[in-house]
């Protein structure tokens, strides 16, 4: 039996940290690819040199080419430019479009059976581009955003209530932008509705902080964007697929009529297992939630149109 292979394109903050999580969890061998000479090789070697100390058994290699990625089981695409203060995710569209197109072509030629996990922003649009460009079945192209946004929401609730993050269940829908749709109705703490612990105004404030959660980190860091939580989220998806866990997680996927939406990639709850997206879970939404979903979908659609793919 062969070890699983996880290739990570882009050895920057998100990519290198994802490599760290993947290797320490022994999910498989890790290949880091970047255009910068020496960076993927240096980070891979450094990470592998940590393995005798930490006691993990995973081969980690770095490259400026794609031959090492051949026959990957999972390819996580993080290559691209991150936000700086004052920039929206949409400001990255033109430059990241060109990067994603060339990366997807190289990846697909060598790993036609892989599951692709898109991370580069603007996330929903880049997931759509990856899906269209790769011509892979929709089950095998997945964008990472919902797990991160949900984690931020849970972190803010835990901080507010002074309770463990482990006991919070929550769900979020929609695009990875300021119009994302947190669903307080589906938020519980050990099965107890969040409304038992907090008044509506407080919940609204936590929801608003979640919507702007990415920007909050960008404004603090000033020279880049978040990477610990984003990379952890991408690796949670990787683990769910490689271990066929059949987890229910919010992911960005191609919709073909679900939630009344068509021909876009959008965040919805899915079952994630060995086959990638094994099913999409359609929730009954209130009129208010439907309105928020429509608003978020419109903004994703607008961004997709800017790709000028047809
Ligand atoms: N989906 C999310 O929730 C989420 C969260 C955080 C970051 N992001 C996005 O992830 C991307 C990466 O963020 P980061 O902080 O790691 O940025 P970073 O600048 O640290 O790393 C990006 C890396 O991509 C490399 N790169 C550029 N063009 C390439 C190409 N053609 N082939 C291979 N590598 C190439 C760069 O050399 C750089 O090392 C950004 O677009 C960022 O906005 C998304």
XYZ file of C-alpha atoms and ligand atoms in Angstrom:
354
model
C 0.000 0.000 0.000
C 1.382 3.396 -0.976
C 1.533 6.378 1.322
C -0.808 9.212 0.448
C 0.668 12.249 -1.272
C -0.405 15.817 -0.451
C 0.951 18.538 -2.702
C 0.741 22.136 -1.611
C 1.184 24.809 -4.264
C 2.474 28.076 -2.839
C 4.999 27.755 -0.024
C 4.073 31.057 1.603
C 2.432 31.528 4.984
C -0.672 29.410 4.362
C 1.106 26.742 2.270
C 4.057 26.197 4.597
C 1.842 26.132 7.688
C -0.482 23.632 5.984
C 2.579 21.472 5.298
C 3.411 21.670 8.995
C -0.061 20.517 10.112
C -0.207 17.757 7.464
C 3.216 16.357 8.336
C 2.732 16.438 12.103
C -0.611 14.655 11.693
C 1.124 12.072 9.447
C -1.560 12.404 6.786
C 0.934 11.452 4.070
C 4.052 12.663 2.298
C 4.074 16.371 1.556
C 5.368 18.191 -1.526
C 5.702 21.984 -1.399
C 5.876 23.897 -4.696
C 6.606 27.578 -5.252
C 8.082 29.754 -8.006
C 10.574 31.317 -5.585
C 13.887 29.483 -5.851
C 15.025 27.833 -2.639
C 11.929 28.723 -0.602
C 9.961 25.463 -0.953
C 13.181 23.423 -0.727
C 14.366 25.289 2.372
C 11.025 25.163 4.191
C 10.548 21.477 3.328
C 14.019 20.555 4.566
C 13.579 22.582 7.746
C 10.215 20.900 8.413
C 11.642 17.435 7.738
C 14.488 18.211 10.144
C 11.858 18.841 12.830
C 10.523 15.307 12.420
C 13.165 13.536 14.563
C 12.349 15.991 17.374
C 8.577 15.879 17.090
C 8.550 12.218 16.094
C 6.409 12.412 12.973
C 7.041 10.194 10.008
C 6.360 11.999 6.751
C 8.578 12.758 3.793
C 8.592 16.494 3.049
C 10.098 17.792 -0.185
C 10.186 21.161 -1.895
C 10.396 22.007 -5.581
C 10.073 24.748 -8.179
C 8.556 22.259 -10.605
C 5.634 19.872 -10.713
C 7.210 16.458 -11.391
C 7.353 15.740 -7.640
C 3.594 16.313 -7.399
C 2.814 13.452 -9.821
C -0.033 11.197 -8.642
C -0.989 13.356 -5.673
C -4.112 12.344 -3.771
C -4.783 15.915 -2.634
C -3.513 19.188 -4.042
C -3.983 22.301 -1.915
C -3.650 25.477 -3.966
C -2.483 28.492 -1.962
C -0.371 30.207 -4.631
C -1.217 33.840 -5.157
C -1.146 37.219 -3.565
C -2.720 37.871 -0.126
C -4.504 41.044 0.972
C -2.856 44.123 2.427
C -4.691 46.644 4.650
C -7.365 48.519 2.683
C -7.683 45.779 0.028
C -10.753 43.622 -0.474
C -10.430 39.989 -1.527
C -11.812 41.061 -4.922
C -8.832 43.369 -5.486
C -6.741 40.206 -5.903
C -8.798 38.805 -8.767
C -6.785 39.763 -11.866
C -3.369 38.761 -10.602
C -4.499 35.551 -8.893
C -6.516 34.477 -11.941
C -3.350 34.158 -14.041
C -1.529 32.298 -11.261
C -4.380 29.823 -10.703
C -4.771 29.089 -14.418
C -1.124 28.146 -14.847
C -1.011 26.178 -11.580
C -4.175 24.187 -12.325
C -2.895 23.224 -15.802
C 0.342 21.845 -14.363
C -1.343 20.055 -11.467
C -4.076 18.417 -13.531
C -1.617 17.115 -16.133
C 0.179 15.112 -13.446
C -2.531 14.236 -10.918
C -5.746 13.615 -12.866
C -7.331 11.721 -9.968
C -6.553 14.206 -7.182
C -8.991 16.171 -5.079
C -8.207 19.889 -5.449
C -8.610 22.194 -2.456
C -8.621 25.861 -3.426
C -7.481 28.423 -0.854
C -6.388 31.436 -2.920
C -8.627 34.526 -2.752
C -11.101 35.676 -3.850
C -12.007 32.180 -2.724
C -15.380 31.459 -4.320
C -14.235 32.837 -7.667
C -10.901 31.007 -7.599
C -12.693 27.749 -6.710
C -14.986 28.303 -9.713
C -11.961 28.994 -11.923
C -10.225 25.849 -10.636
C -13.343 23.782 -11.311
C -13.803 25.093 -14.855
C -10.127 25.005 -15.775
C -9.450 21.526 -14.361
C -12.576 20.013 -15.957
C -12.647 17.723 -12.898
C -15.965 16.407 -11.615
C -17.557 18.843 -9.173
C -17.044 16.379 -6.302
C -13.266 16.826 -6.582
C -12.904 20.628 -6.518
C -13.532 22.202 -3.135
C -12.864 25.656 -1.772
C -11.771 26.306 1.808
C -13.607 29.133 3.562
C -16.588 27.930 5.583
C -14.540 25.960 8.104
C -12.362 29.004 8.716
C -15.277 31.422 9.007
C -17.092 29.015 11.346
C -13.955 28.597 13.452
C -13.661 32.360 13.835
C -17.295 32.599 14.867
C -16.787 29.795 17.421
C -13.624 31.456 18.732
C -15.470 34.753 19.285
C -18.330 32.952 21.087
C -15.852 31.083 23.304
C -14.063 34.349 24.147
C -17.342 36.131 24.894
C -18.714 33.386 27.164
C -15.452 32.171 28.678
C -16.209 28.584 27.649
C -14.378 25.844 25.773
C -14.334 25.991 21.978
C -14.880 22.235 22.040
C -18.518 22.552 23.085
C -19.619 24.971 20.358
C -21.402 23.734 17.228
C -22.068 26.286 14.523
C -22.733 26.627 10.852
C -22.203 29.284 8.260
C -23.329 29.652 4.654
C -22.424 31.770 1.700
C -19.500 33.395 -0.013
C -16.189 34.082 1.703
C -16.709 37.806 1.892
C -18.211 40.339 4.200
C -21.654 39.065 3.071
C -21.144 35.566 4.501
C -24.212 34.211 6.300
C -23.702 32.953 9.876
C -26.740 31.039 11.139
C -27.214 31.745 14.869
C -30.312 29.498 14.693
C -27.990 26.541 14.168
C -25.486 27.585 16.843
C -25.545 25.547 20.051
C -23.352 25.030 23.065
C -23.463 21.378 24.076
C -26.901 21.269 22.457
C -28.173 24.433 24.231
C -29.161 27.236 21.813
C -26.803 30.218 21.776
C -29.806 32.477 22.508
C -29.921 30.930 25.999
C -26.524 32.483 26.738
C -26.540 35.749 24.816
C -29.070 38.446 23.852
C -29.684 39.105 20.151
C -27.623 42.333 20.099
C -24.546 40.499 21.423
C -24.988 37.691 18.893
C -25.322 40.257 16.105
C -22.065 41.836 17.203
C -20.260 38.463 17.142
C -21.709 37.778 13.679
C -20.460 41.158 12.465
C -16.984 40.504 13.877
C -16.980 37.117 12.093
C -17.871 38.767 8.772
C -14.895 41.087 9.169
C -12.676 38.425 10.803
C -10.206 38.209 7.899
C -9.862 41.991 7.740
C -9.228 42.171 11.501
C -6.123 39.991 11.076
C -4.973 41.861 7.943
C -5.163 45.152 9.860
C -3.127 43.715 12.726
C -0.460 42.017 10.602
C -0.243 44.844 8.032
C 2.037 42.828 5.713
C -0.149 39.802 4.987
C -3.249 37.884 5.969
C -4.223 35.075 8.338
C -2.511 31.728 7.974
C -2.695 29.521 11.105
C -6.466 29.042 11.049
C -6.769 28.994 7.230
C -4.121 26.282 6.894
C -5.641 24.259 9.758
C -8.984 24.406 7.940
C -7.485 23.163 4.669
C -5.871 20.279 6.534
C -9.128 19.387 8.302
C -10.644 18.988 4.816
C -7.621 16.953 3.690
C -7.948 14.649 6.691
C -11.705 14.172 6.161
C -11.040 13.075 2.578
C -7.935 10.919 3.118
C -9.493 9.111 6.101
C -12.923 8.926 4.429
C -14.408 10.461 7.569
C -17.677 11.593 6.011
C -17.675 14.767 8.065
C -20.340 17.434 7.735
C -18.469 20.660 7.093
C -19.176 23.947 5.336
C -17.203 24.047 2.081
C -17.270 26.046 -1.124
C -18.634 23.837 -3.906
C -20.110 24.106 -7.392
C -23.885 24.466 -7.163
C -26.208 23.269 -9.863
C -29.634 24.219 -8.556
C -29.088 23.573 -4.828
C -30.358 26.474 -2.703
C -31.919 27.799 -5.909
C -28.440 28.753 -7.159
C -26.771 27.678 -10.373
C -23.339 27.915 -11.980
C -21.322 29.345 -9.114
C -19.151 28.068 -6.271
C -20.634 28.902 -2.881
C -20.312 27.873 0.767
C -22.799 25.216 1.884
C -22.726 22.272 4.300
C -21.478 19.092 2.631
C -20.538 15.525 3.492
C -16.802 15.246 2.974
C -15.256 11.802 2.555
C -13.090 9.639 0.337
C -14.990 10.702 -2.759
C -14.548 14.389 -2.002
C -17.976 16.078 -1.847
C -20.270 13.096 -1.291
C -23.442 15.130 -0.893
C -24.677 18.672 -0.407
C -26.988 19.320 2.523
C -29.864 21.657 1.748
C -31.292 23.431 4.774
C -34.715 25.010 5.085
C -33.957 28.690 5.443
C -36.107 31.478 6.847
C -37.062 34.360 4.551
C -34.453 36.551 6.240
C -31.709 33.916 5.765
C -32.743 33.434 2.132
C -32.347 37.179 1.574
C -28.824 37.083 3.024
C -27.916 34.067 0.882
C -29.203 35.828 -2.246
C -27.170 38.933 -1.443
C -24.025 36.877 -0.874
C -24.598 34.842 -4.065
C -25.071 38.027 -6.109
C -21.728 39.325 -4.976
C -20.021 35.985 -5.853
C -21.732 35.953 -9.279
C -20.490 39.496 -9.967
C -16.938 38.439 -9.190
C -17.239 35.324 -11.402
C -18.416 37.519 -14.291
C -15.236 39.558 -13.897
C -13.222 36.420 -14.701
C -14.551 36.724 -18.271
C -14.294 32.966 -18.813
C -16.735 32.854 -21.711
N -9.706 30.894 1.637
C -9.353 31.533 2.727
O -10.099 31.589 3.672
C -7.993 32.175 2.804
C -7.411 32.463 4.047
C -6.132 33.002 4.087
C -5.454 33.288 2.905
N -6.081 33.042 1.725
C -5.406 33.313 0.442
O -4.380 32.358 0.234
C -3.387 32.910 -0.622
C -2.010 32.698 0.001
O -1.874 33.449 1.181
P -0.460 33.493 1.947
O -0.670 34.273 3.163
O 0.135 32.122 2.022
O 0.388 34.354 0.888
P 1.977 34.334 0.700
O 2.327 35.532 -0.101
O 2.664 34.111 1.994
O 2.218 33.016 -0.184
C 1.823 32.890 -1.494
C 2.898 32.112 -2.229
O 2.442 31.833 -3.556
C 3.612 31.828 -4.369
N 3.282 31.919 -5.785
C 2.919 33.000 -6.495
N 2.725 32.656 -7.787
C 2.947 31.330 -7.873
C 2.889 30.385 -8.947
N 2.563 30.755 -10.191
N 3.198 29.100 -8.664
C 3.529 28.709 -7.421
N 3.595 29.553 -6.357
C 3.319 30.847 -6.607
C 4.402 33.032 -3.859
O 5.760 32.960 -4.277
C 4.220 32.895 -2.352
O 5.279 32.159 -1.751
C -3.783 34.379 -0.815
O -4.501 34.536 -2.026
C -4.699 34.646 0.365
O -5.595 35.710 0.128
C -7.316 32.486 1.645
